[in-house]
Amino acid sequence: METILSSKEIKTICKELADKLYDKFKSSKTIPVFICVLKGANPFFIDLTRAYKGPLIYDYMQLSSYSGTSTTGVIHLSKDLTENIKGKDVVIVEDVVDTGLTLSYVKEYIKIKYMPKSITVVCLIDKKALRRVDFEPDYSGFVIRENKFLMGYGLDYKEIGRNFDFVFVPDKKTVEEWEEMLKNNK
Ligand code: IMP
Ligand code: MG
């Protein structure tokens, strides 16, 4: 198995991104609302917001576009926001930008429906290989140019493996073992 980001590297990335975001919002008169895009962004959201030096508000949104190891291209919104974000600075926190479809949809949806003061998009990993729409995150922790299926630290293989504290490319043997376990797990 190939490690893409170690736990230590992730910690450094979170601190750097949190400081950049803090610099951006420290003189704002309103409190920024950080939105976690479930489920994948969950660990990154927690570590990033804990490294942030000022007050902020949490909110959550859930979408899906993936089936197994590839994107379906159809985005389904299963959980919407609960905070009032109109006129606020909003930070969308995502694990990975891949085709860019999810984040361009989320950004447009939030902009039109809630009219926040600003929208900033931050992602842990920017996967450049399969981009389908012209979308760039405002901040990203790590850029990967090859098309690799990543796992760990929120990223899943058929819903498993989000709990690992590092990001990696699973090897064939590991995937086969998991497939066996998934069969028994039905
Ligand atoms: P996009 O809409 O294609 O940009 O995909 C974004 C979503 O797909 C991310 O939020 C992830 O949840 C998921 N995703 C993209 N690449 C990977 C990967 O390599 N492993 C696991 N999930 C991924
Ligand atoms: Mg995600």
XYZ file of C-alpha atoms and ligand atoms in Angstrom:
210
model
C 0.000 0.000 0.000
C 1.267 3.444 -0.997
C 0.980 6.248 1.544
C -0.077 9.551 -0.004
C -0.321 11.638 3.178
C 0.894 10.552 6.599
C -0.867 11.545 9.778
C 1.969 13.987 10.544
C 1.726 15.590 7.089
C -2.038 15.953 7.486
C -1.537 17.711 10.804
C 0.861 20.219 9.218
C -1.545 20.820 6.301
C -4.454 21.450 8.688
C -2.450 23.986 10.685
C -1.292 25.849 7.554
C -4.771 25.967 6.032
C -6.383 26.962 9.340
C -3.921 29.861 9.699
C -4.622 31.074 6.145
C -8.351 30.959 6.804
C -7.928 32.741 10.123
C -5.969 35.536 8.401
C -8.775 35.847 5.895
C -11.591 36.131 8.449
C -9.976 37.605 11.562
C -11.152 41.157 10.817
C -14.628 40.174 9.656
C -17.505 41.463 11.807
C -19.417 38.189 11.472
C -18.456 34.690 12.576
C -17.554 32.340 9.715
C -19.666 29.228 9.189
C -17.632 26.137 8.323
C -19.598 23.559 6.367
C -18.543 19.926 6.410
C -19.431 17.960 3.279
C -20.335 14.559 4.728
C -19.223 11.890 5.034
C -15.738 12.136 3.526
C -14.689 15.533 4.878
C -15.499 14.627 8.485
C -11.963 13.966 9.891
C -10.444 16.847 7.914
C -13.233 19.176 9.070
C -12.575 18.322 12.717
C -8.788 18.702 12.498
C -8.955 21.867 10.390
C -11.472 23.600 12.642
C -9.612 22.587 15.794
C -6.468 24.180 14.362
C -8.396 27.412 13.624
C -7.569 30.105 16.162
C -10.861 32.052 16.226
C -14.552 31.381 16.827
C -16.559 29.676 14.120
C -19.884 27.934 13.589
C -20.348 24.354 12.398
C -22.810 23.135 9.832
C -23.167 19.941 7.796
C -24.309 18.936 4.380
C -24.457 15.501 2.808
C -24.171 14.672 -0.860
C -23.239 11.677 -2.895
C -21.967 11.163 -6.413
C -19.851 8.065 -5.934
C -20.795 4.459 -6.440
C -17.991 2.039 -5.476
C -14.767 3.547 -6.823
C -16.064 5.832 -9.559
C -18.260 8.890 -9.720
C -21.747 8.597 -11.212
C -21.803 12.277 -12.143
C -25.292 12.625 -10.647
C -25.326 14.524 -7.363
C -27.873 13.717 -4.703
C -28.388 16.066 -1.739
C -29.449 14.063 1.306
C -28.837 16.565 4.109
C -29.153 20.330 3.899
C -27.765 23.079 6.174
C -29.455 24.079 9.428
C -27.706 27.384 10.249
C -28.803 30.746 8.890
C -25.851 31.650 6.661
C -27.351 34.596 4.812
C -24.840 37.476 4.784
C -22.157 35.332 6.486
C -18.724 34.166 5.409
C -19.020 30.516 4.528
C -16.209 27.987 4.234
C -17.041 24.756 2.421
C -14.775 21.973 3.674
C -14.342 18.974 1.387
C -12.032 15.964 1.359
C -11.276 15.660 -2.369
C -11.978 17.573 -5.560
C -12.017 15.053 -8.389
C -14.292 15.798 -11.388
C -15.224 19.067 -9.642
C -18.939 18.329 -10.123
C -19.783 18.055 -6.415
C -18.145 21.288 -5.334
C -19.307 23.376 -8.260
C -22.844 22.150 -7.530
C -22.557 22.820 -3.776
C -21.105 26.270 -4.298
C -23.850 27.301 -6.740
C -26.575 25.750 -4.562
C -25.419 27.606 -1.436
C -24.952 30.870 -3.313
C -28.421 30.857 -4.867
C -30.411 29.387 -1.976
C -28.765 31.122 1.016
C -27.002 34.251 -0.326
C -23.963 34.259 2.002
C -21.532 37.207 2.065
C -18.694 35.069 0.711
C -17.946 31.451 -0.141
C -14.491 29.944 0.316
C -13.792 26.366 -0.722
C -11.068 24.388 1.023
C -10.181 20.803 0.262
C -7.570 18.417 1.592
C -6.683 16.891 -1.780
C -7.002 18.313 -5.267
C -7.064 15.429 -7.770
C -6.383 17.024 -11.138
C -6.601 14.029 -13.480
C -10.343 13.650 -13.973
C -11.591 17.239 -13.762
C -14.791 17.591 -15.835
C -15.769 21.157 -15.010
C -13.698 24.300 -14.677
C -13.523 24.395 -10.889
C -10.645 25.293 -8.572
C -10.789 25.248 -4.766
C -9.598 28.444 -3.068
C -7.272 26.419 -0.852
C -6.047 22.862 -1.090
C -3.703 20.927 1.148
C -2.211 18.602 -1.427
C -2.302 18.262 -5.231
C -2.177 14.879 -6.965
C -1.912 14.710 -10.770
C -2.165 10.956 -11.357
C -5.541 9.256 -11.343
C -5.383 7.173 -8.168
C -8.175 5.888 -5.991
C -7.419 7.104 -2.475
C -8.544 5.845 0.880
C -8.381 6.697 4.560
C -8.872 9.880 6.593
C -12.514 10.129 5.529
C -12.106 8.567 2.095
C -13.810 5.231 1.717
C -13.836 2.089 -0.353
C -17.517 1.064 -0.468
C -18.073 2.879 2.861
C -15.178 1.231 4.695
C -11.789 2.607 5.726
C -12.751 6.185 6.540
C -11.287 5.737 10.023
C -7.585 5.448 9.083
C -5.602 8.512 10.115
C -3.594 8.695 6.869
C -4.372 8.717 3.130
C -3.223 5.833 0.968
C -3.731 3.874 -2.242
C -4.920 0.405 -1.244
C -3.086 -2.531 -2.824
C -4.868 -5.295 -4.699
C -4.541 -7.821 -1.871
C -6.079 -5.483 0.682
C -8.991 -4.725 -1.631
C -9.568 -8.456 -2.182
C -9.598 -9.047 1.583
C -12.113 -6.262 2.068
C -14.292 -7.577 -0.733
C -14.446 -10.908 1.128
C -15.411 -9.160 4.349
C -18.021 -7.067 2.557
C -19.603 -10.254 1.222
C -19.965 -11.549 4.798
C -21.246 -8.179 5.924
C -24.436 -8.178 3.815
P -16.200 15.038 -7.612
O -17.640 15.464 -7.653
O -15.894 14.096 -8.729
O -15.235 16.196 -7.569
O -16.010 14.121 -6.384
C -15.939 14.521 -5.167
C -16.283 13.427 -4.169
O -15.981 12.104 -4.641
C -15.429 13.637 -2.976
O -16.150 14.378 -2.057
C -15.153 12.250 -2.452
O -16.086 11.941 -1.476
C -15.322 11.352 -3.638
N -13.995 10.931 -4.137
C -13.280 11.457 -5.135
N -12.108 10.834 -5.306
C -12.071 9.861 -4.373
C -11.102 8.864 -4.020
O -10.013 8.734 -4.615
N -11.428 8.045 -3.001
C -12.608 8.145 -2.319
N -13.533 9.064 -2.595
C -13.283 9.921 -3.624
Mg -16.664 14.008 -0.178
